Coordinates of N, CA and C in Angstrom, one line a residue:
X1 N 0.8 -1.6 -0.1 CA 0.0 0.3 -0.2 C 1.1 1.8 -0.1
X2 N 0.5 2.1 -0.9 CA 1.5 4.2 -0.9 C 1.1 4.5 0.5
X3 N 2.1 5.4 1.4 CA 1.5 5.8 2.1 C 1.3 7.2 1.9
X4 N 0.5 8.2 2.2 CA 1.1 9.6 2.1 C 0.9 10.1 3.7
X5 N 1.7 11.2 4.1 CA 1.9 12.0 4.8 C 1.6 13.2 5.3
X6 N 0.3 13.5 5.7 CA -0.3 14.5 6.0 C 0.1 14.9 7.4
X7 N 0.3 16.3 6.1 CA 1.0 17.2 7.7 C -0.3 17.1 8.6
X8 N -1.7 17.6 8.1 CA -2.3 18.4 9.5 C -2.2 16.9 10.4
X9 N -2.4 15.6 10.3 CA -2.8 14.7 11.8 C -1.5 14.2 11.9
X10 N -0.2 14.2 11.2 CA 0.9 13.7 11.3 C 1.3 12.6 10.9
X11 N 0.1 11.5 10.3 CA 0.1 10.7 11.0 C 0.0 9.8 9.3
X12 N -0.2 8.9 8.7 CA 0.3 8.3 7.5 C -1.4 8.1 7.0
X13 N -1.8 8.2 5.5 CA -2.4 8.0 4.8 C -2.5 6.6 3.7
X14 N -3.0 5.6 4.4 CA -2.4 4.4 3.2 C -4.0 4.7 2.5
X15 N -3.4 4.5 0.8 CA -4.7 4.3 0.0 C -5.6 3.6 0.1
X16 N -6.8 4.3 -0.1 CA -8.1 3.7 0.4 C -8.2 2.7 -0.3
X17 N -8.4 1.6 0.2 CA -9.3 1.0 -1.2 C -11.2 0.2 -1.2
X18 N -10.7 0.9 -0.3 CA -13.0 1.2 -0.4 C -13.5 2.3 -1.4
X19 N -14.8 1.9 -1.1 CA -15.4 2.9 -1.8 C -15.8 4.3 -1.5
X20 N -15.6 4.1 0.0 CA -15.8 5.7 1.0 C -15.0 5.8 2.2
X21 N -14.5 7.2 1.5 CA -13.3 7.6 2.9 C -14.5 8.5 3.6
X22 N -14.6 8.2 5.1 CA -14.6 8.6 5.6 C -14.0 9.9 7.0
X23 N -14.6 10.9 6.8 CA -13.5 11.9 7.1 C -14.4 13.1 8.3
X24 N -13.9 12.9 9.1 CA -13.9 13.5 10.8 C -13.2 14.8 10.8
X25 N -13.5 16.3 11.0 CA -13.1 17.0 11.4 C -13.2 18.3 11.7
X26 N -13.0 18.5 13.7 CA -12.8 18.9 13.8 C -11.3 20.3 15.1
X27 N -11.7 20.7 14.7 CA -10.9 21.8 14.7 C -9.5 21.3 16.8
X28 N -10.8 20.9 17.6 CA -10.3 21.0 19.0 C -9.9 20.1 19.4
X29 N -10.1 19.0 18.4 CA -9.4 17.4 19.1 C -7.6 18.0 19.0
X30 N -7.2 17.4 19.6 CA -5.8 17.6 20.3 C -4.7 16.6 20.3
X31 N -5.1 16.6 21.4 CA -4.4 14.5 22.2 C -4.6 13.8 20.7
X32 N -3.3 12.5 21.1 CA -3.0 11.6 20.2 C -3.9 10.3 20.5
X33 N -4.8 10.6 22.1 CA -5.3 9.0 22.7 C -6.9 10.0 22.0
X34 N -7.8 10.9 22.3 CA -8.7 11.5 21.2 C -8.0 11.3 20.2
X35 N -7.2 11.6 19.1 CA -7.4 11.2 17.9 C -8.1 9.7 17.3
X36 N -7.0 9.3 17.8 CA -6.7 6.8 18.5 C -8.2 7.2 18.7
X37 N -8.6 7.3 19.5 CA -10.4 6.6 19.8 C -11.2 7.2 19.4
X38 N -10.9 8.5 18.1 CA -12.3 8.7 17.1 C -11.7 8.1 15.8
X39 N -10.6 7.3 15.8 CA -10.6 6.5 14.2 C -11.4 5.2 14.7
X40 N -10.1 4.6 16.0 CA -11.3 3.7 16.0 C -12.5 3.3 15.7
X41 N -13.8 4.1 16.4 CA -14.9 4.1 16.8 C -15.7 4.1 15.1
X42 N -15.2 5.6 14.6 CA -15.4 6.0 13.2 C -15.2 4.2 12.0
X43 N -14.4 3.9 12.7 CA -13.3 2.9 11.4 C -14.3 1.4 11.4
X44 N -15.2 1.5 12.8 CA -16.6 0.1 13.2 C -17.5 0.3 12.0
X45 N -17.6 1.2 10.9 CA -18.5 1.6 10.0 C -17.7 1.1 8.6
X46 N -16.5 2.2 8.6 CA -16.1 1.9 7.5 C -14.1 2.1 7.7
X47 N -13.6 1.8 7.8 CA -12.2 1.1 7.7 C -11.6 2.5 7.6
X48 N -11.6 3.1 6.4 CA -11.3 4.0 5.8 C -11.4 5.6 6.3
X49 N -10.9 5.5 7.9 CA -10.9 7.4 8.2 C -10.1 8.5 8.3
X50 N -10.1 9.2 8.4 CA -8.9 10.3 8.0 C -9.8 11.7 9.7
X51 N -8.9 11.5 10.0 CA -9.5 12.7 10.7 C -8.5 14.1 10.5
X52 N -9.7 15.5 10.9 CA -8.3 16.7 10.1 C -8.9 17.5 11.7
X53 N -7.6 18.5 11.8 CA -8.2 19.6 12.8 C -7.6 20.7 11.6
X54 N -8.0 20.5 10.5 CA -7.0 21.9 9.6 C -8.1 22.1 9.2
X55 N -8.9 23.2 9.0 CA -9.7 23.6 7.8 C -8.9 23.4 6.2
X56 N -8.4 24.2 6.2 CA -7.2 24.4 4.8 C -7.1 22.7 4.4
X57 N -6.5 22.1 5.6 CA -5.8 20.8 4.5 C -7.4 20.0 4.9
X58 N -8.4 19.8 5.1 CA -9.6 18.9 5.2 C -10.3 19.3 3.5
X59 N -10.7 20.8 3.5 CA -10.3 21.5 2.6 C -10.2 20.8 1.1
X60 N -8.7 20.4 1.2 CA -8.0 20.1 0.3 C -7.6 18.8 0.0
X61 N -8.2 17.9 1.1 CA -7.6 17.1 0.9 C -9.3 16.4 0.1
X62 N -10.5 17.1 0.4 CA -12.3 16.7 0.0 C -11.5 16.5 -1.1
X63 N -11.1 17.9 -1.9 CA -10.5 18.3 -3.8 C -10.3 17.2 -3.9
X64 N -8.6 16.5 -3.0 CA -8.3 16.4 -4.2 C -8.1 14.7 -4.8
X65 N -9.4 14.3 -4.4 CA -9.0 12.4 -4.6 C -10.9 12.1 -6.0
X66 N -11.0 11.4 -6.7 CA -12.3 12.4 -7.5 C -13.0 10.1 -7.6
X67 N -11.6 9.5 -7.3 CA -12.4 8.5 -7.2 C -13.3 7.0 -6.1
X68 N -14.0 7.9 -5.2 CA -14.0 7.3 -4.3 C -15.2 8.3 -3.8
X69 N -16.2 8.0 -3.4 CA -17.1 9.3 -2.1 C -16.4 9.0 -0.6
X70 N -17.3 10.2 -1.0 CA -16.5 11.2 0.9 C -18.1 11.5 1.6
X71 N -17.5 11.5 2.8 CA -18.4 11.3 4.1 C -18.0 11.9 5.0
X72 N -18.8 13.6 5.1 CA -17.5 14.1 5.8 C -19.2 14.3 7.4
X73 N -17.7 14.2 8.0 CA -18.0 14.2 9.5 C -18.1 15.5 10.1
X74 N -19.2 16.5 10.6 CA -18.1 17.8 11.6 C -18.0 17.9 12.7
X75 N -17.5 18.5 13.4 CA -17.9 18.7 14.8 C -18.5 19.7 15.1
X76 N -19.6 20.3 15.3 CA -20.8 21.8 15.3 C -19.9 23.0 15.3
X77 N -18.7 23.2 16.0 CA -18.1 24.2 16.8 C -17.2 24.8 15.2
X78 N -17.4 23.9 14.3 CA -16.7 24.2 12.5 C -17.7 24.1 11.5
X79 N -18.7 23.5 12.0 CA -19.7 23.9 11.0 C -20.5 24.6 10.4
X80 N -20.5 26.0 10.3 CA -20.7 27.9 10.3 C -19.7 27.5 9.5
X81 N -18.2 28.0 9.7 CA -17.1 27.8 9.3 C -16.9 26.9 7.6
X82 N -17.0 25.6 8.1 CA -15.9 24.8 7.1 C -18.0 24.6 5.6
X83 N -19.2 25.0 6.4 CA -19.8 24.2 4.7 C -20.1 24.9 3.4
X84 N -19.9 26.7 4.3 CA -19.7 27.1 2.7 C -19.1 27.0 2.4
X85 N -18.0 26.4 2.2 CA -17.1 26.2 1.1 C -16.7 25.0 0.1
X86 N -17.6 23.5 1.5 CA -17.5 22.8 0.6 C -18.8 21.5 0.3
X87 N -19.4 22.8 0.4 CA -20.9 21.7 0.0 C -21.3 22.0 -2.2
X88 N -20.1 22.8 -2.2 CA -20.5 22.4 -4.0 C -19.4 21.3 -4.5
X89 N -19.0 21.5 -4.2 CA -17.6 20.3 -4.0 C -18.2 18.8 -4.7
X90 N -18.1 18.2 -5.8 CA -18.0 17.9 -6.5 C -18.3 16.0 -5.7
X91 N -17.2 16.5 -4.7 CA -16.2 14.9 -4.6 C -16.7 14.9 -3.3
X92 N -17.5 15.3 -2.1 CA -18.2 15.5 -1.1 C -19.6 14.6 -1.9
X93 N -19.8 13.3 -1.4 CA -21.4 13.0 -1.4 C -22.3 13.4 0.1
X94 N -21.7 13.5 1.4 CA -22.4 13.6 2.4 C -21.9 14.6 4.2
X95 N -23.0 14.9 4.5 CA -22.2 15.7 4.9 C -23.5 15.0 5.8
X96 N -21.9 14.4 7.7 CA -23.1 14.8 9.1 C -22.3 15.8 9.9
X97 N -23.0 16.5 10.5 CA -23.0 17.5 12.0 C -23.4 16.2 12.7
X98 N -22.6 17.2 14.0 CA -22.2 16.9 15.0 C -21.9 17.5 16.3
X99 N -23.2 17.9 16.4 CA -22.9 19.1 17.5 C -23.4 18.7 19.5
X100 N -23.1 19.3 19.8 CA -23.4 18.6 21.9 C -25.0 18.7 21.8
X101 N -25.0 20.5 20.7 CA -26.8 20.1 21.7 C -27.2 20.5 19.4
X102 N -28.4 19.7 19.5 CA -29.1 19.4 18.2 C -29.2 20.3 17.6
X103 N -30.4 20.9 18.5 CA -30.6 21.9 18.2 C -30.8 23.1 17.9
X104 N -29.5 23.8 18.1 CA -29.4 24.7 17.6 C -28.5 25.0 16.5
X105 N -28.3 23.9 16.3 CA -27.6 23.8 14.5 C -28.9 22.9 13.5
X106 N -30.4 23.1 14.0 CA -31.2 22.2 13.1 C -31.4 23.4 11.6
X107 N -31.1 24.6 11.9 CA -31.7 25.4 10.7 C -30.5 25.0 9.5
X108 N -29.4 24.8 10.1 CA -28.1 24.0 8.5 C -29.1 22.9 7.9
X109 N -29.7 22.4 8.5 CA -30.5 20.7 7.5 C -31.1 22.0 6.7
X110 N -31.7 22.7 6.8 CA -32.8 22.9 5.2 C -31.9 24.2 4.9
X111 N -30.6 25.3 4.6 CA -29.8 25.7 4.0 C -28.3 24.3 3.3
X112 N -28.0 23.0 3.7 CA -26.5 22.4 2.8 C -28.2 21.4 2.5
X113 N -28.1 21.1 1.3 CA -28.8 20.3 1.0 C -28.0 18.8 1.1
X114 N -26.6 18.9 1.5 CA -25.8 17.6 1.6 C -25.5 17.1 2.8
X115 N -26.1 17.6 4.1 CA -26.1 17.6 5.3 C -27.4 16.1 5.2
X116 N -26.9 14.8 6.0 CA -27.8 13.9 6.0 C -28.5 13.7 7.1
X117 N -28.1 14.3 8.4 CA -28.1 14.4 9.4 C -27.9 15.8 10.3
X118 N -28.0 16.0 11.3 CA -27.3 16.2 12.6 C -28.0 15.4 14.3
X119 N -27.1 14.8 14.8 CA -26.9 14.1 15.4 C -26.0 14.7 16.5
X120 N -27.0 14.1 17.5 CA -26.1 14.4 18.9 C -25.6 13.2 20.1
X121 N -26.2 12.3 19.3 CA -25.9 10.9 19.2 C -24.6 10.4 19.0
X122 N -23.7 9.7 19.1 CA -22.8 9.1 18.4 C -23.4 7.3 17.9
X123 N -24.6 6.8 18.9 CA -24.7 5.2 18.2 C -25.3 5.9 16.5
X124 N -26.4 6.9 16.7 CA -27.3 8.0 16.1 C -26.6 7.7 14.7
X125 N -25.7 8.3 15.2 CA -24.5 8.9 13.8 C -24.3 8.0 12.9
X126 N -23.1 6.6 13.7 CA -22.8 5.6 13.4 C -23.4 4.8 12.5
X127 N -24.8 4.8 12.9 CA -26.2 4.0 12.8 C -26.6 5.1 10.9
X128 N -26.8 6.0 11.4 CA -26.8 6.6 9.9 C -25.9 6.4 8.6
X129 N -24.5 6.5 9.3 CA -23.3 6.4 8.6 C -23.2 5.2 7.6
X130 N -23.7 4.4 8.1 CA -23.4 2.0 8.4 C -25.0 2.3 7.4
X131 N -26.4 2.5 7.4 CA -27.0 2.7 6.7 C -26.4 3.5 5.4
X132 N -25.8 4.4 4.7 CA -25.3 5.1 3.8 C -24.6 4.7 3.6
X133 N -23.4 4.1 3.4 CA -22.7 3.4 3.0 C -23.0 1.9 2.8
X134 N -23.7 1.5 3.5 CA -24.9 0.4 3.1 C -25.9 0.4 1.3
X135 N -26.1 1.6 0.8 CA -27.0 2.0 0.0 C -26.0 2.4 -1.5
X136 N -24.8 3.0 -0.3 CA -23.8 3.4 -1.6 C -23.0 2.4 -1.8
X137 N -22.7 1.6 -1.6 CA -22.6 0.2 -1.7 C -22.9 -0.7 -3.0
X138 N -24.7 -1.0 -2.9 CA -25.3 -1.4 -3.1 C -25.6 -1.0 -5.2
X139 N -25.9 0.6 -5.0 CA -26.2 1.6 -6.0 C -24.5 1.1 -6.7
X140 N -23.4 1.2 -6.2 CA -21.8 0.9 -6.4 C -22.1 -0.7 -7.2
X141 N -22.4 -1.8 -6.8 CA -22.7 -3.3 -7.2 C -24.5 -2.8 -8.4
X142 N -24.9 -2.0 -8.5 CA -26.4 -2.3 -9.4 C -25.6 -1.5 -10.3
X143 N -24.5 -0.7 -10.8 CA -23.5 0.3 -11.9 C -23.0 -0.5 -12.1
X144 N -22.6 -1.2 -11.7 CA -21.0 -2.3 -11.9 C -22.1 -4.0 -12.6
X145 N -22.7 -3.9 -11.8 CA -23.6 -5.3 -12.3 C -24.3 -4.6 -14.3
X146 N -25.0 -3.4 -14.2 CA -25.1 -3.4 -15.2 C -23.7 -3.5 -16.8
X147 N -22.9 -2.4 -16.0 CA -22.3 -2.4 -17.0 C -20.9 -3.4 -17.2
X148 N -21.4 -4.9 -17.0 CA -21.1 -6.0 -17.1 C -22.0 -6.4 -18.0
X149 N -22.7 -6.5 -17.5 CA -24.1 -7.2 -18.8 C -24.3 -5.7 -19.8
X150 N -24.1 -4.6 -20.4 CA -23.9 -3.2 -21.5 C -23.1 -4.4 -22.4
X151 N -24.0 -4.0 -23.6 CA -23.1 -4.1 -25.1 C -22.2 -3.1 -24.8
X152 N -21.5 -2.9 -25.6 CA -20.7 -1.9 -26.2 C -21.4 -1.3 -27.1
X153 N -21.1 -0.2 -27.1 CA -21.2 0.8 -27.9 C -21.5 -0.2 -29.9
X154 N -19.3 -0.5 -29.9 CA -19.4 -1.4 -31.6 C -20.6 -2.4 -31.6
X155 N -20.7 -3.4 -30.5 CA -21.4 -4.4 -30.5 C -23.6 -3.7 -30.9
X156 N -23.9 -2.8 -30.5 CA -24.4 -2.0 -30.5 C -25.1 -2.2 -31.9
X157 N -24.2 -1.0 -32.1 CA -24.1 -0.6 -34.0 C -24.1 -1.4 -34.5
X158 N -23.5 -3.0 -34.4 CA -23.8 -4.0 -35.6 C -24.7 -4.5 -34.9
X159 N -25.5 -4.6 -34.0 CA -26.6 -5.6 -33.7 C -28.1 -4.4 -35.0
X160 N -27.7 -3.0 -34.5 CA -28.4 -2.8 -35.3 C -28.3 -2.3 -36.7
X161 N -27.1 -2.4 -37.6 CA -27.3 -2.5 -38.4 C -27.8 -3.9 -39.4
X162 N -27.5 -4.9 -38.1 CA -28.0 -6.2 -38.4 C -29.2 -6.4 -38.7
X163 N -30.5 -4.9 -37.6 CA -31.7 -5.6 -37.8 C -31.7 -4.8 -39.5
X164 N -31.4 -3.3 -39.5 CA -31.9 -2.2 -40.1 C -31.5 -3.3 -41.9
X165 N -30.6 -4.3 -42.1 CA -30.8 -5.0 -42.4 C -31.9 -6.0 -43.2
X166 N -31.8 -7.1 -42.1 CA -33.0 -7.5 -41.9 C -34.6 -6.3 -42.2
X167 N -34.4 -5.2 -42.0 CA -35.9 -5.0 -42.1 C -35.5 -4.5 -43.8
X168 N -34.6 -3.9 -44.2 CA -35.0 -3.8 -45.3 C -35.2 -4.8 -46.5
X169 N -34.7 -6.3 -46.1 CA -34.8 -6.6 -46.6 C -36.2 -7.4 -46.7
X170 N -37.2 -7.3 -45.4 CA -38.6 -7.7 -45.4 C -38.8 -6.5 -46.7
X171 N -38.8 -5.8 -45.9 CA -39.9 -4.5 -46.7 C -39.1 -5.3 -48.5
X172 N -38.4 -5.2 -48.8 CA -38.1 -5.2 -50.1 C -38.9 -6.7 -50.8
X173 N -38.8 -8.2 -50.3 CA -39.5 -8.8 -50.2 C -40.8 -9.0 -50.7
X174 N -41.6 -8.2 -49.4 CA -42.7 -7.9 -49.9 C -43.2 -6.9 -50.9

């Protein structure tokens, strides 16, 4: 696996082999044990987890990769600062707000369409993320199945040409 060093979190970022990157942004988290605890908790729902404490590093990372979907969890004290900047980014699929007081942030739900929910309960937050990842994986499987069974454009044009010749032949003979 290729490792990239993140200046923000001072830990190696391994190459993602999953469909989803789970990003947690909290500018107040600072102790190594807090980071490790948060990482372990989020890895129960998705193995690839990144934690950022610097807003610019977080935004740069969200912009940087296009291959997988990104789910962003924002500690509420950062929501008003980060949301206006990231909502227009196509690389971001879903946003979860994790405040201490849910009611204080409910108006964000109406303002920003990528917000899936605002959770002051970690169990409910994890449940929602897990369901969203499951839904996304099902969609990816369906798309993958569709592409496996789809004819290429070349095959379609050959089949269309054969059909047209058959139609001309039946028209000509009748």
